[in-house]
Short mmCIF file of N, CA and C in Angstrom, two decimals:
data_model
loop_
_atom_site.label_atom_id
_atom_site.label_comp_id
_atom_site.label_asym_id
_atom_site.label_seq_id
_atom_site.Cartn_x
_atom_site.Cartn_y
_atom_site.Cartn_z
N THR A 1 7.06 -11.95 -26.37
CA THR A 1 7.39 -12.69 -25.16
C THR A 1 6.32 -13.49 -24.49
N GLY A 2 4.91 -13.41 -24.54
CA GLY A 2 4.19 -14.31 -24.61
C GLY A 2 4.38 -15.16 -23.22
N THR A 3 4.32 -16.76 -23.81
CA THR A 3 4.57 -17.66 -22.89
C THR A 3 5.69 -18.39 -23.06
N ALA A 4 6.76 -17.86 -23.92
CA ALA A 4 7.87 -18.14 -24.18
C ALA A 4 8.82 -18.13 -23.12
N HIS A 5 8.73 -17.19 -22.04
CA HIS A 5 8.85 -17.57 -20.92
C HIS A 5 8.96 -18.45 -19.91
N LEU A 6 7.77 -19.06 -19.97
CA LEU A 6 7.52 -20.38 -19.24
C LEU A 6 8.81 -21.57 -19.72
N LEU A 7 9.21 -21.80 -20.92
CA LEU A 7 10.08 -22.63 -20.92
C LEU A 7 11.61 -22.24 -20.57
N ALA A 8 11.85 -21.03 -20.52
CA ALA A 8 13.05 -20.65 -20.14
C ALA A 8 13.45 -21.01 -18.98
N ILE A 9 14.86 -21.73 -18.41
CA ILE A 9 14.70 -22.28 -17.23
C ILE A 9 15.75 -20.61 -16.90
N SER A 10 14.64 -20.17 -15.62
CA SER A 10 15.17 -19.08 -14.50
C SER A 10 14.43 -19.43 -13.45
N GLY A 11 14.39 -18.08 -12.65
CA GLY A 11 13.78 -17.74 -11.45
C GLY A 11 12.51 -18.95 -11.15
N LEU A 12 11.58 -19.22 -12.26
CA LEU A 12 10.31 -20.12 -11.84
C LEU A 12 11.02 -21.08 -11.61
N ASN A 13 11.30 -21.56 -12.68
CA ASN A 13 12.00 -23.05 -12.91
C ASN A 13 12.97 -23.54 -11.73
N LEU A 14 13.91 -22.31 -11.33
CA LEU A 14 14.61 -22.87 -10.08
C LEU A 14 13.71 -22.93 -8.85
N SER A 15 12.68 -22.05 -8.30
CA SER A 15 11.92 -22.30 -7.22
C SER A 15 11.17 -22.63 -7.36
N LEU A 16 10.85 -23.73 -8.50
CA LEU A 16 9.85 -24.87 -8.27
C LEU A 16 10.51 -26.04 -7.91
N ILE A 17 11.62 -26.03 -8.86
CA ILE A 17 12.40 -27.29 -8.63
C ILE A 17 13.28 -27.63 -7.16
N GLY A 18 13.60 -26.22 -6.47
CA GLY A 18 14.06 -25.92 -5.01
C GLY A 18 13.04 -26.02 -4.34
N GLY A 19 12.15 -25.79 -4.75
CA GLY A 19 10.65 -25.99 -3.57
C GLY A 19 10.37 -27.32 -3.39
N LEU A 20 10.12 -28.39 -4.59
CA LEU A 20 10.12 -29.47 -4.51
C LEU A 20 10.81 -30.25 -4.19
N PHE A 21 12.42 -30.16 -3.52
CA PHE A 21 13.40 -30.44 -3.41
C PHE A 21 13.16 -30.24 -1.82
N TYR A 22 12.95 -28.93 -1.49
CA TYR A 22 13.08 -28.82 -0.22
C TYR A 22 11.86 -29.50 0.64
N LEU A 23 10.79 -29.65 -0.55
CA LEU A 23 9.59 -30.65 0.49
C LEU A 23 9.85 -31.88 0.64
N VAL A 24 10.29 -32.78 -0.73
CA VAL A 24 11.02 -34.11 -0.16
C VAL A 24 11.91 -34.18 0.59
N CYS A 25 12.58 -33.21 0.81
CA CYS A 25 13.38 -33.37 2.23
C CYS A 25 12.98 -33.40 3.39
N SER A 26 11.75 -32.56 3.71
CA SER A 26 11.15 -32.46 4.67
C SER A 26 10.29 -33.77 4.94
N TYR A 27 9.66 -34.33 3.56
CA TYR A 27 8.90 -35.35 4.00
C TYR A 27 9.85 -36.83 4.33
N LEU A 28 11.21 -36.30 4.16
CA LEU A 28 12.32 -37.39 4.70
C LEU A 28 12.33 -37.30 5.69
N GLY A 29 11.75 -36.24 6.50
CA GLY A 29 12.07 -36.16 8.39
C GLY A 29 13.73 -35.55 8.26
N LEU A 30 13.92 -34.80 7.42
CA LEU A 30 15.24 -34.43 7.88
C LEU A 30 15.06 -32.57 8.78
N GLY A 31 15.94 -32.45 9.13
CA GLY A 31 16.10 -31.13 10.14
C GLY A 31 16.26 -29.73 9.15
N ARG A 32 15.63 -28.71 9.89
CA ARG A 32 15.07 -27.41 9.08
C ARG A 32 16.48 -27.25 8.40
N ILE A 33 17.71 -27.39 9.48
CA ILE A 33 19.06 -26.99 9.01
C ILE A 33 19.73 -27.54 7.61
N VAL A 34 19.32 -29.35 8.01
CA VAL A 34 20.01 -30.01 7.07
C VAL A 34 19.09 -29.95 5.77
N ASN A 35 17.94 -29.87 5.77
CA ASN A 35 17.18 -29.34 4.95
C ASN A 35 17.58 -28.20 3.81
N LEU A 36 17.41 -26.96 4.68
CA LEU A 36 17.79 -25.85 3.83
C LEU A 36 19.64 -25.87 3.31
N VAL A 37 20.58 -26.65 3.96
CA VAL A 37 21.86 -27.10 3.73
C VAL A 37 21.87 -27.69 2.18
N LEU A 38 20.95 -28.79 2.15
CA LEU A 38 21.08 -29.84 1.02
C LEU A 38 20.22 -29.04 -0.41
N THR A 39 19.26 -28.37 0.25
CA THR A 39 18.68 -27.59 -0.78
C THR A 39 19.48 -26.27 -1.19
N THR A 40 20.25 -25.62 -0.52
CA THR A 40 20.95 -24.75 -0.84
C THR A 40 22.31 -25.42 -1.86
N ALA A 41 22.77 -26.63 -1.86
CA ALA A 41 23.88 -27.08 -2.61
C ALA A 41 22.70 -27.69 -3.73
N PHE A 42 21.52 -28.49 -3.48
CA PHE A 42 21.16 -28.78 -4.85
C PHE A 42 20.73 -27.57 -5.78
N LEU A 43 20.37 -26.36 -5.41
CA LEU A 43 20.45 -25.50 -6.09
C LEU A 43 21.75 -24.82 -6.92
N GLY A 44 22.73 -24.79 -6.22
CA GLY A 44 24.06 -24.89 -7.25
C GLY A 44 24.54 -26.06 -8.17
N VAL A 45 23.99 -27.12 -7.97
CA VAL A 45 24.54 -28.14 -8.64
C VAL A 45 23.42 -28.15 -9.85
N TYR A 46 22.07 -27.64 -9.48
CA TYR A 46 21.17 -27.62 -10.95
C TYR A 46 21.48 -25.97 -11.59
N VAL A 47 21.94 -25.09 -11.23
CA VAL A 47 22.53 -24.12 -11.98
C VAL A 47 23.88 -24.78 -12.75
N GLY A 48 24.62 -25.44 -12.08
CA GLY A 48 25.34 -25.97 -13.15
C GLY A 48 24.85 -26.56 -14.20
N LEU A 49 23.99 -27.50 -13.83
CA LEU A 49 23.20 -28.62 -15.09
C LEU A 49 22.44 -27.49 -15.86
N ALA A 50 21.96 -26.79 -15.54
CA ALA A 50 21.08 -25.86 -16.37
C ALA A 50 21.88 -24.88 -17.52
N GLY A 51 23.04 -24.93 -17.31
CA GLY A 51 24.06 -24.33 -18.04
C GLY A 51 24.09 -22.76 -17.95
N ALA A 52 23.97 -22.60 -16.29
CA ALA A 52 24.48 -21.46 -15.75
C ALA A 52 24.55 -20.02 -16.59
N ASN A 53 23.38 -20.15 -17.31
CA ASN A 53 23.55 -18.55 -18.28
C ASN A 53 23.19 -17.55 -17.32
N ILE A 54 22.82 -16.36 -17.47
CA ILE A 54 23.03 -15.30 -16.80
C ILE A 54 21.19 -15.25 -16.13
N PRO A 55 20.21 -16.01 -16.71
CA PRO A 55 19.01 -16.02 -15.64
C PRO A 55 19.17 -16.58 -14.68
N VAL A 56 19.87 -17.85 -15.14
CA VAL A 56 19.69 -19.36 -14.20
C VAL A 56 20.75 -18.58 -13.06
N LEU A 57 21.77 -18.31 -13.49
CA LEU A 57 22.85 -17.40 -12.20
C LEU A 57 22.15 -16.67 -11.84
N ARG A 58 21.23 -15.54 -11.95
CA ARG A 58 20.62 -14.70 -11.29
C ARG A 58 19.91 -15.10 -10.07
N ALA A 59 19.04 -16.13 -10.62
CA ALA A 59 18.02 -16.99 -9.93
C ALA A 59 18.55 -17.85 -9.38
N GLY A 60 19.47 -18.32 -9.30
CA GLY A 60 20.06 -19.22 -8.40
C GLY A 60 21.34 -18.54 -7.38
N ILE A 61 21.51 -17.46 -7.76
CA ILE A 61 22.28 -16.28 -6.79
C ILE A 61 21.40 -16.18 -5.93
N MET A 62 20.14 -15.92 -6.16
CA MET A 62 19.19 -14.91 -5.33
C MET A 62 18.31 -16.17 -4.40
N GLY A 63 18.00 -17.43 -4.96
CA GLY A 63 18.09 -18.80 -4.62
C GLY A 63 19.03 -19.08 -2.80
N ILE A 64 19.94 -19.01 -3.58
CA ILE A 64 21.13 -19.30 -2.64
C ILE A 64 20.94 -18.18 -1.28
N ALA A 65 20.93 -17.07 -1.76
CA ALA A 65 21.39 -16.24 -0.61
C ALA A 65 19.88 -16.03 0.20
N VAL A 66 18.57 -16.49 -0.45
CA VAL A 66 17.61 -16.12 0.69
C VAL A 66 17.19 -17.25 1.61
N LEU A 67 18.41 -18.73 1.20
CA LEU A 67 18.52 -19.71 2.09
C LEU A 67 19.56 -19.86 2.77
N LEU A 68 20.27 -19.30 2.54
CA LEU A 68 21.50 -18.99 3.43
C LEU A 68 21.24 -18.02 4.63
N GLY A 69 20.23 -16.76 3.98
CA GLY A 69 19.60 -16.40 5.34
C GLY A 69 18.99 -16.73 5.96
N PHE A 70 17.98 -17.96 5.46
CA PHE A 70 17.19 -18.49 6.47
C PHE A 70 17.95 -19.45 7.46
N LEU A 71 19.15 -19.72 6.97
CA LEU A 71 20.14 -20.94 7.75
C LEU A 71 20.92 -19.76 8.76
N LEU A 72 20.64 -18.29 8.48
CA LEU A 72 21.22 -17.35 9.78
C LEU A 72 20.20 -16.66 10.62
N GLY A 73 19.07 -17.38 9.89
CA GLY A 73 17.64 -16.95 10.91
C GLY A 73 17.20 -15.50 10.47
N GLU A 74 17.91 -15.04 9.55
CA GLU A 74 16.84 -13.86 8.73
C GLU A 74 15.57 -14.03 7.64
N GLU A 75 14.51 -12.88 7.76
CA GLU A 75 13.40 -13.58 6.93
C GLU A 75 14.64 -13.04 5.76
N ARG A 76 12.91 -13.69 4.40
CA ARG A 76 13.61 -13.38 3.31
C ARG A 76 13.22 -12.01 3.07
N ASN A 77 14.45 -11.66 1.81
CA ASN A 77 14.76 -10.44 1.58
C ASN A 77 15.23 -10.34 0.12
N LEU A 78 14.27 -10.36 -0.88
CA LEU A 78 14.04 -10.27 -1.93
C LEU A 78 15.05 -9.18 -2.67
N LYS A 79 14.71 -8.01 -2.32
CA LYS A 79 15.84 -6.80 -2.82
C LYS A 79 17.07 -7.18 -2.42
N SER A 80 17.60 -7.27 -1.26
CA SER A 80 19.27 -7.56 -0.91
C SER A 80 19.29 -8.89 -1.91
N ALA A 81 18.61 -9.63 -1.85
CA ALA A 81 19.11 -11.25 -3.05
C ALA A 81 19.23 -10.70 -4.11
N LEU A 82 18.26 -9.74 -5.13
CA LEU A 82 18.40 -9.46 -6.14
C LEU A 82 19.67 -8.09 -6.34
N PHE A 83 19.87 -7.39 -5.56
CA PHE A 83 21.17 -6.26 -5.60
C PHE A 83 22.54 -7.52 -5.25
N LEU A 84 22.36 -8.64 -4.65
CA LEU A 84 23.46 -9.27 -4.52
C LEU A 84 24.17 -10.05 -5.62
N ALA A 85 22.86 -10.88 -6.25
CA ALA A 85 22.96 -11.09 -7.62
C ALA A 85 23.32 -10.19 -8.64
N PHE A 86 23.05 -8.56 -8.74
CA PHE A 86 23.48 -8.04 -9.51
C PHE A 86 24.71 -7.52 -9.66
N PHE A 87 25.25 -7.38 -8.30
CA PHE A 87 26.45 -6.92 -8.23
C PHE A 87 27.70 -8.01 -8.28
N ALA A 88 27.51 -9.66 -8.07
CA ALA A 88 28.32 -10.73 -8.37
C ALA A 88 28.06 -11.13 -9.65
N LEU A 89 27.06 -10.83 -10.29
CA LEU A 89 27.06 -11.06 -11.87
C LEU A 89 27.94 -10.18 -12.64
N LEU A 90 27.83 -8.84 -11.99
CA LEU A 90 28.66 -7.43 -12.57
C LEU A 90 30.24 -7.97 -12.28
N ALA A 91 30.83 -8.10 -11.05
CA ALA A 91 31.66 -8.62 -10.78
C ALA A 91 32.35 -9.30 -11.00
N TRP A 92 31.79 -10.73 -11.74
CA TRP A 92 32.37 -11.90 -12.31
C TRP A 92 32.58 -11.31 -13.88
N ASN A 93 31.63 -10.42 -14.69
CA ASN A 93 31.35 -10.26 -15.88
C ASN A 93 31.25 -8.75 -16.29
N PRO A 94 31.76 -7.67 -16.34
CA PRO A 94 31.17 -6.44 -16.12
C PRO A 94 30.41 -5.99 -17.35
N SER A 95 30.64 -7.15 -18.64
CA SER A 95 30.25 -6.59 -19.44
C SER A 95 28.55 -7.62 -19.97
N SER A 96 28.38 -8.16 -19.29
CA SER A 96 27.33 -8.67 -18.87
C SER A 96 26.07 -7.68 -18.85
N LEU A 97 26.34 -6.52 -18.26
CA LEU A 97 25.54 -5.36 -18.10
C LEU A 97 25.15 -5.40 -19.70
N PHE A 98 25.38 -5.27 -20.58
CA PHE A 98 24.66 -5.12 -21.79
C PHE A 98 24.43 -6.03 -22.81
N GLN A 99 24.09 -6.92 -22.22
CA GLN A 99 23.59 -8.18 -22.58
C GLN A 99 21.65 -8.22 -22.37
N ALA A 100 21.45 -8.50 -23.43
CA ALA A 100 20.05 -8.83 -23.39
C ALA A 100 19.19 -9.85 -22.41
N SER A 101 19.73 -10.54 -22.01
CA SER A 101 19.47 -11.48 -21.00
C SER A 101 19.60 -10.93 -19.36
N PHE A 102 20.90 -10.20 -19.04
CA PHE A 102 21.08 -9.83 -18.46
C PHE A 102 19.96 -8.82 -17.98
N GLN A 103 19.89 -7.76 -18.89
CA GLN A 103 19.11 -6.87 -18.54
C GLN A 103 17.41 -7.12 -18.87
N LEU A 104 17.10 -8.08 -19.52
CA LEU A 104 15.50 -8.72 -18.97
C LEU A 104 15.38 -9.40 -17.84
N SER A 105 16.36 -10.16 -17.55
CA SER A 105 16.07 -10.97 -16.22
C SER A 105 16.21 -10.16 -14.68
N PHE A 106 17.00 -9.36 -15.05
CA PHE A 106 17.24 -8.15 -13.92
C PHE A 106 15.61 -7.08 -13.74
N VAL A 107 15.22 -6.79 -14.76
CA VAL A 107 14.24 -5.78 -15.18
C VAL A 107 12.79 -6.49 -14.82
N ALA A 108 12.81 -7.71 -15.53
CA ALA A 108 11.86 -8.45 -14.86
C ALA A 108 11.47 -9.09 -13.27
N MET A 109 12.63 -9.14 -13.05
CA MET A 109 12.74 -9.54 -11.42
C MET A 109 12.42 -8.45 -10.60
N ALA A 110 12.84 -7.34 -10.99
CA ALA A 110 12.92 -5.95 -10.03
C ALA A 110 11.47 -5.36 -10.36
N SER A 111 10.44 -5.74 -11.44
CA SER A 111 9.14 -5.44 -12.02
C SER A 111 8.42 -6.33 -10.51
N LEU A 112 9.02 -7.25 -10.47
CA LEU A 112 7.90 -8.15 -9.43
C LEU A 112 8.25 -7.82 -8.19
N ILE A 113 9.64 -7.35 -7.74
CA ILE A 113 9.58 -6.91 -6.13
C ILE A 113 9.22 -5.58 -6.10
N PHE A 114 9.26 -4.94 -6.49
CA PHE A 114 8.98 -3.60 -6.56
C PHE A 114 7.51 -2.63 -7.08
N ILE A 115 7.03 -3.38 -8.21
CA ILE A 115 5.76 -2.82 -8.87
C ILE A 115 4.42 -3.44 -8.40
N LEU A 116 5.34 -5.03 -8.30
CA LEU A 116 4.12 -5.78 -8.18
C LEU A 116 3.33 -5.57 -6.63
N PRO A 117 3.92 -5.70 -5.59
CA PRO A 117 3.45 -5.61 -4.30
C PRO A 117 2.63 -4.42 -4.23
N LYS A 118 2.68 -3.15 -4.93
CA LYS A 118 2.14 -1.84 -4.88
C LYS A 118 0.46 -2.24 -5.87
N TRP A 119 0.58 -2.82 -6.93
CA TRP A 119 -0.61 -2.92 -7.52
C TRP A 119 -1.31 -4.08 -6.94
N GLU A 120 -0.79 -5.02 -6.07
CA GLU A 120 -1.51 -6.34 -5.44
C GLU A 120 -2.30 -5.51 -4.36
N ARG A 121 -1.75 -4.39 -3.91
CA ARG A 121 -2.32 -3.70 -2.64
C ARG A 121 -3.43 -2.88 -3.36
N VAL A 122 -3.55 -2.41 -4.61
CA VAL A 122 -4.90 -1.79 -5.17
C VAL A 122 -5.57 -2.64 -6.16
N PHE A 123 -5.01 -3.61 -6.77
CA PHE A 123 -5.90 -4.29 -7.35
C PHE A 123 -6.60 -5.84 -6.92
N ALA A 124 -5.71 -5.99 -5.74
CA ALA A 124 -6.01 -7.30 -5.49
C ALA A 124 -5.97 -7.67 -3.92
N PRO A 125 -6.57 -6.46 -3.13
CA PRO A 125 -6.66 -6.31 -1.81
C PRO A 125 -7.09 -7.95 -1.03
N GLU A 126 -6.02 -8.02 0.47
CA GLU A 126 -6.57 -8.89 1.19
C GLU A 126 -7.91 -8.62 1.55
N PRO A 127 -8.88 -10.26 1.64
CA PRO A 127 -10.52 -9.49 2.25
C PRO A 127 -10.13 -9.92 3.55
N SER A 128 -10.86 -8.60 4.09
CA SER A 128 -10.99 -8.47 5.46
C SER A 128 -12.11 -9.18 6.10
N ARG A 129 -11.87 -9.24 7.38
CA ARG A 129 -12.64 -9.80 8.43
C ARG A 129 -14.69 -9.41 8.52
N GLU A 130 -14.17 -7.98 8.27
CA GLU A 130 -15.59 -7.26 8.71
C GLU A 130 -16.15 -7.32 7.47
N GLU A 131 -15.59 -7.60 6.07
CA GLU A 131 -16.47 -7.81 4.59
C GLU A 131 -17.88 -8.56 4.61
N PHE A 132 -17.80 -9.79 5.92
CA PHE A 132 -18.75 -10.85 5.71
C PHE A 132 -19.61 -10.26 6.59
N GLY A 133 -19.21 -9.64 8.09
CA GLY A 133 -19.89 -9.21 9.11
C GLY A 133 -20.31 -10.25 9.88
N LEU A 134 -21.50 -11.03 10.09
CA LEU A 134 -21.56 -11.79 11.09
C LEU A 134 -21.87 -13.46 10.66
N ILE A 135 -22.07 -13.02 9.38
CA ILE A 135 -22.07 -14.46 8.35
C ILE A 135 -20.89 -14.92 7.79
N GLN A 136 -20.67 -15.99 8.14
CA GLN A 136 -19.27 -16.50 7.76
C GLN A 136 -19.50 -17.07 6.25
N PRO A 137 -18.57 -17.05 5.55
CA PRO A 137 -18.37 -17.91 4.20
C PRO A 137 -18.51 -18.97 3.97
N SER A 138 -19.15 -20.10 3.06
CA SER A 138 -18.89 -21.10 2.92
C SER A 138 -17.43 -21.37 2.46
N ARG A 139 -17.18 -22.77 2.53
CA ARG A 139 -15.68 -23.36 2.39
C ARG A 139 -15.80 -23.00 0.49
N LEU A 140 -16.79 -23.25 0.24
CA LEU A 140 -16.50 -23.37 -1.37
C LEU A 140 -16.31 -21.40 -2.08
N LEU A 141 -17.00 -20.49 -1.27
CA LEU A 141 -17.08 -19.55 -1.41
C LEU A 141 -15.58 -18.84 -1.29
N LYS A 142 -14.88 -19.10 0.03
CA LYS A 142 -13.97 -19.23 0.25
C LYS A 142 -12.48 -19.96 -0.67
N CYS A 143 -13.02 -20.77 -1.13
CA CYS A 143 -11.77 -21.05 -2.18
C CYS A 143 -11.88 -20.44 -3.47
N VAL A 144 -13.42 -20.03 -4.47
CA VAL A 144 -13.16 -19.46 -5.02
C VAL A 144 -12.43 -18.09 -4.89
N ARG A 145 -12.80 -17.44 -4.16
CA ARG A 145 -12.40 -16.39 -3.64
C ARG A 145 -10.44 -16.45 -3.68
N GLN A 146 -10.14 -17.07 -3.39
CA GLN A 146 -8.66 -17.65 -3.20
C GLN A 146 -8.34 -17.82 -4.36
N VAL A 147 -8.95 -18.75 -5.38
CA VAL A 147 -8.68 -19.07 -6.82
C VAL A 147 -8.49 -17.46 -7.65
N SER A 148 -10.00 -16.94 -7.35
CA SER A 148 -9.68 -15.66 -8.45
C SER A 148 -8.60 -14.94 -7.87
N ARG A 149 -8.40 -14.68 -6.70
CA ARG A 149 -7.24 -13.66 -6.22
C ARG A 149 -6.02 -14.57 -6.83
N ALA A 150 -5.31 -15.67 -6.71
CA ALA A 150 -4.09 -16.55 -7.34
C ALA A 150 -4.15 -15.89 -8.46
N MET A 151 -5.09 -16.05 -9.15
CA MET A 151 -5.47 -15.78 -10.61
C MET A 151 -5.20 -14.25 -11.06
N GLY A 152 -5.55 -13.53 -9.85
CA GLY A 152 -5.45 -11.97 -10.04
C GLY A 152 -4.03 -11.41 -9.80
N GLN A 153 -3.14 -12.28 -9.05
CA GLN A 153 -2.11 -11.88 -8.75
C GLN A 153 -1.06 -12.61 -10.30
N THR A 154 -1.42 -13.57 -10.21
CA THR A 154 -0.85 -14.28 -11.51
C THR A 154 -1.07 -13.17 -12.95
N LEU A 155 -2.01 -12.87 -12.83
CA LEU A 155 -1.94 -11.57 -13.91
C LEU A 155 -1.33 -10.81 -13.94
N LEU A 156 -1.23 -9.96 -12.82
CA LEU A 156 -0.51 -8.94 -12.03
C LEU A 156 0.81 -8.82 -12.49
N ALA A 157 1.18 -10.38 -12.17
CA ALA A 157 2.64 -10.23 -12.36
C ALA A 157 3.00 -10.44 -13.30
N SER A 158 2.70 -10.72 -14.57
CA SER A 158 2.84 -10.92 -16.00
C SER A 158 2.83 -9.25 -16.34
N VAL A 159 1.90 -8.63 -16.04
CA VAL A 159 1.79 -7.78 -16.58
C VAL A 159 2.79 -6.40 -16.07
N ALA A 160 3.37 -6.60 -14.52
CA ALA A 160 4.55 -5.66 -14.19
C ALA A 160 5.54 -5.92 -14.93
N ALA A 161 5.60 -7.12 -15.32
CA ALA A 161 7.06 -7.94 -15.62
C ALA A 161 7.41 -7.23 -17.19
N THR A 162 6.02 -7.64 -17.86
CA THR A 162 5.80 -7.21 -19.66
C THR A 162 6.22 -5.87 -19.48
N ILE A 163 5.60 -4.79 -18.18
CA ILE A 163 5.69 -3.54 -18.54
C ILE A 163 7.10 -2.95 -18.30
N GLY A 164 7.82 -3.66 -17.23
CA GLY A 164 9.08 -3.23 -17.04
C GLY A 164 10.42 -3.58 -18.19
N MET A 165 9.58 -4.67 -18.57
CA MET A 165 10.43 -5.25 -19.96
C MET A 165 10.26 -4.38 -21.15
N PHE A 166 9.10 -3.36 -21.49
CA PHE A 166 8.74 -3.50 -22.43
C PHE A 166 9.88 -2.24 -23.18
N PRO A 167 10.43 -1.32 -22.69
CA PRO A 167 11.70 -0.80 -23.34
C PRO A 167 12.89 -1.76 -24.16
N ILE A 168 13.27 -2.51 -23.22
CA ILE A 168 14.18 -3.61 -23.76
C ILE A 168 14.14 -4.47 -24.74
N LEU A 169 12.70 -4.54 -24.63
CA LEU A 169 12.06 -5.51 -25.71
C LEU A 169 12.21 -4.41 -27.12
N VAL A 170 11.80 -3.71 -26.96
CA VAL A 170 11.66 -2.82 -28.57
C VAL A 170 12.91 -2.44 -28.76
N TRP A 171 13.67 -2.12 -27.52
CA TRP A 171 15.44 -1.76 -27.84
C TRP A 171 15.82 -2.95 -28.87
N TYR A 172 15.70 -3.93 -28.48
CA TYR A 172 16.65 -5.28 -28.89
C TYR A 172 15.98 -5.85 -30.05
N PHE A 173 14.48 -5.73 -30.11
CA PHE A 173 13.93 -6.96 -31.16
C PHE A 173 13.21 -6.19 -32.02
N HIS A 174 12.89 -4.81 -31.81
CA HIS A 174 12.18 -4.05 -32.37
C HIS A 174 11.01 -4.78 -32.68
N LEU A 175 10.29 -5.24 -31.78
CA LEU A 175 8.91 -5.60 -31.61
C LEU A 175 8.05 -5.63 -30.20
N PHE A 176 7.10 -5.79 -29.96
CA PHE A 176 6.32 -6.16 -28.70
C PHE A 176 4.88 -6.90 -29.25
N SER A 177 4.48 -7.64 -28.38
CA SER A 177 3.50 -8.22 -28.52
C SER A 177 2.05 -8.17 -27.62
N ILE A 178 1.24 -7.97 -28.05
CA ILE A 178 0.13 -7.32 -26.69
C ILE A 178 -0.20 -8.81 -26.12
N ILE A 179 -0.18 -10.16 -26.70
CA ILE A 179 -0.21 -10.90 -26.06
C ILE A 179 0.41 -11.45 -24.70
N GLY A 180 1.62 -10.68 -24.72
CA GLY A 180 2.79 -10.80 -23.63
C GLY A 180 1.86 -10.77 -22.07
N PHE A 181 1.09 -9.76 -22.73
CA PHE A 181 0.39 -9.27 -21.16
C PHE A 181 -0.55 -10.39 -20.75
N ALA A 182 -0.93 -11.46 -21.25
CA ALA A 182 -1.66 -12.38 -21.10
C ALA A 182 -1.18 -13.32 -20.56
#
């Protein structure tokens, strides 16, 4: 599992490409609604161009659901988007439930949605204002803390996804790499 998942087109790639497209549209001065509609259409086209395999479809359905929610004035709800993608893919092809890519994609995302926030509260809590007292931290200290927090969150995300996928990886591939946690 290690770093190979970074090369696969799935949620990370889709969110980066979609976010970049949204940012470019924002810089062009397009209104928020037009920007959301164009980004939603772009994600649909990108899913088709990327081959529309199960992880890409899951990420695409989730991304489009979140963007449509924004169009309707709702806040981001990843849990609902995950379950919508789950049921949509099963309605389209029920036998996909028994494919490793389906299981790994949904378990990894579920681990990030359900496990990661709990671990972040324990292992990477938000710094409090009272922590500094009357002395305000320097910009360098703030930057160092933000970078270390981001690195900690990335590590926690990797560990959460790897632990969630562990039984599936062992079942299908009969191996597990400890390097996958890094």
